[in-house]
Amino acid sequence: MSVDIDSVIEMRERDGRWGIALDLPDRALGRDRHAWECLFGFGGALGVVDRALFDQRGCPEDVSEPVPRSCEEPHHGHSYATWAEITAVDWDVPLGDGPDGNRVGEWRPGPAGALALHQVPWTPIEVLDAAEELFGEDLMPPEWPPGADVPWNGAVYRPVTLTPRVFAPPDGDWGPVWTAMGEPAAVHGTRTSASSSG
């Protein structure tokens, strides 16, 4: 199942009311459920909804008129974040109490040759088999010995603690959005806000 998100960036007008500065569908954010869950609490597939950065807050009372204030379809809702909140985000705060039980970090050589995090997939069965052969028992990633690496198919797999940076890095797909908010904020102060409904 996919998730559709309709979002806008708003700015305070001279009269103090919010006005739409940018319609985010033009930014082609796609249907990344994991990013939406980390940011706004929509989704649930990661199981980190209760630690979303900007959990489903509803609409601000003074949101601009074109933004719908209620959702008639089930499982949809509203949330928002101000520029001040976005600039204060700790992108490396854990979204769980320890390493994820089902996912691993896949590390591959980067351009300089050093290992770099490539992706965070659901643990492949082949990696679990390689870990069992390496450790002598059937262990899930959180149970692997501290500092353990499991090599498979040209990559190294490690237990991973989920953070917002893993699924919604500030310099990734959302980079253009933060830039679009930061530019007017640099001129007008922190009077910008991103509102979303999904």
PDB file of N, CA and C in Angstrom, residues 9 14 25 29 39 49 52 79 85 95 127 137-138 150 163 165 176 183 185 189 194:
ATOM      1  N   ILE A   9       4.548  24.696   1.958  1.00  0.00           N
ATOM      2  CA  ILE A   9       5.372  25.534   2.831  1.00  0.00           C
ATOM      3  C   ILE A   9       4.658  26.868   2.939  1.00  0.00           C
ATOM      4  N   ARG A  14       2.634  39.946   5.825  1.00  0.00           N
ATOM      5  CA  ARG A  14       2.798  41.186   6.596  1.00  0.00           C
ATOM      6  C   ARG A  14       1.652  41.423   7.572  1.00  0.00           C
ATOM      7  N   PRO A  25       4.046  19.121  -3.674  1.00  0.00           N
ATOM      8  CA  PRO A  25       4.004  18.040  -4.676  1.00  0.00           C
ATOM      9  C   PRO A  25       4.931  18.294  -5.852  1.00  0.00           C
ATOM     10  N   LEU A  29       8.354  14.373  -3.932  1.00  0.00           N
ATOM     11  CA  LEU A  29       8.882  13.641  -2.782  1.00  0.00           C
ATOM     12  C   LEU A  29       8.588  12.152  -2.837  1.00  0.00           C
ATOM     13  N   LEU A  39       9.284  11.390  10.016  1.00  0.00           N
ATOM     14  CA  LEU A  39       9.054  12.823  10.132  1.00  0.00           C
ATOM     15  C   LEU A  39       7.720  13.158  10.803  1.00  0.00           C
ATOM     16  N   VAL A  49       6.311   5.153  15.019  1.00  0.00           N
ATOM     17  CA  VAL A  49       5.339   6.246  14.976  1.00  0.00           C
ATOM     18  C   VAL A  49       5.372   7.066  16.257  1.00  0.00           C
ATOM     19  N   ALA A  52       8.123   9.823  16.158  1.00  0.00           N
ATOM     20  CA  ALA A  52       8.252  10.683  14.974  1.00  0.00           C
ATOM     21  C   ALA A  52       8.682  12.084  15.394  1.00  0.00           C
ATOM     22  N   SER A  79      -0.154  17.171   9.989  1.00  0.00           N
ATOM     23  CA  SER A  79       0.924  17.529  10.893  1.00  0.00           C
ATOM     24  C   SER A  79       1.670  18.713  10.294  1.00  0.00           C
ATOM     25  N   GLU A  85      11.938  24.442  14.439  1.00  0.00           N
ATOM     26  CA  GLU A  85      11.983  23.041  14.879  1.00  0.00           C
ATOM     27  C   GLU A  85      12.880  22.210  13.977  1.00  0.00           C
ATOM     28  N   LEU A  95      15.409   5.979  17.196  1.00  0.00           N
ATOM     29  CA  LEU A  95      13.962   5.827  17.102  1.00  0.00           C
ATOM     30  C   LEU A  95      13.478   4.578  17.820  1.00  0.00           C
ATOM     31  N   VAL A 127      22.044 -13.478   4.764  1.00  0.00           N
ATOM     32  CA  VAL A 127      22.873 -12.844   5.789  1.00  0.00           C
ATOM     33  C   VAL A 127      22.679 -13.548   7.122  1.00  0.00           C
ATOM     34  N   GLU A 137      25.681 -20.158  15.910  1.00  0.00           N
ATOM     35  CA  GLU A 137      24.302 -20.308  16.385  1.00  0.00           C
ATOM     36  C   GLU A 137      23.393 -19.348  15.631  1.00  0.00           C
ATOM     37  N   ASP A 138      22.111 -19.650  15.655  1.00  0.00           N
ATOM     38  CA  ASP A 138      21.123 -18.857  14.921  1.00  0.00           C
ATOM     39  C   ASP A 138      20.766 -17.624  15.742  1.00  0.00           C
ATOM     40  N   VAL A 150      29.164  -9.120   9.422  1.00  0.00           N
ATOM     41  CA  VAL A 150      28.834 -10.337   8.682  1.00  0.00           C
ATOM     42  C   VAL A 150      29.009 -10.036   7.196  1.00  0.00           C
ATOM     43  N   THR A 163      17.444   5.692  13.010  1.00  0.00           N
ATOM     44  CA  THR A 163      17.426   7.120  13.336  1.00  0.00           C
ATOM     45  C   THR A 163      16.729   7.837  12.180  1.00  0.00           C
ATOM     46  N   ARG A 165      17.976  10.049  10.363  1.00  0.00           N
ATOM     47  CA  ARG A 165      18.948  10.192   9.275  1.00  0.00           C
ATOM     48  C   ARG A 165      18.937   8.976   8.351  1.00  0.00           C
ATOM     49  N   PRO A 176      15.886  19.424  -0.816  1.00  0.00           N
ATOM     50  CA  PRO A 176      15.281  20.573  -1.504  1.00  0.00           C
ATOM     51  C   PRO A 176      14.166  21.245  -0.692  1.00  0.00           C
ATOM     52  N   GLU A 183      15.646  29.277   2.706  1.00  0.00           N
ATOM     53  CA  GLU A 183      15.926  30.503   1.962  1.00  0.00           C
ATOM     54  C   GLU A 183      15.042  31.667   2.403  1.00  0.00           C
ATOM     55  N   ALA A 185      13.460  31.842   5.216  1.00  0.00           N
ATOM     56  CA  ALA A 185      13.722  32.040   6.640  1.00  0.00           C
ATOM     57  C   ALA A 185      14.945  32.918   6.842  1.00  0.00           C
ATOM     58  N   GLY A 189      13.249  35.555   8.749  1.00  0.00           N
ATOM     59  CA  GLY A 189      13.274  34.969  10.087  1.00  0.00           C
ATOM     60  C   GLY A 189      12.584  33.628  10.099  1.00  0.00           C
ATOM     61  N   ALA A 194       6.092  24.024   7.461  1.00  0.00           N
ATOM     62  CA  ALA A 194       5.692  23.002   6.479  1.00  0.00           C
ATOM     63  C   ALA A 194       4.494  22.282   7.046  1.00  0.00           C
TER      64      ALA A 194
END
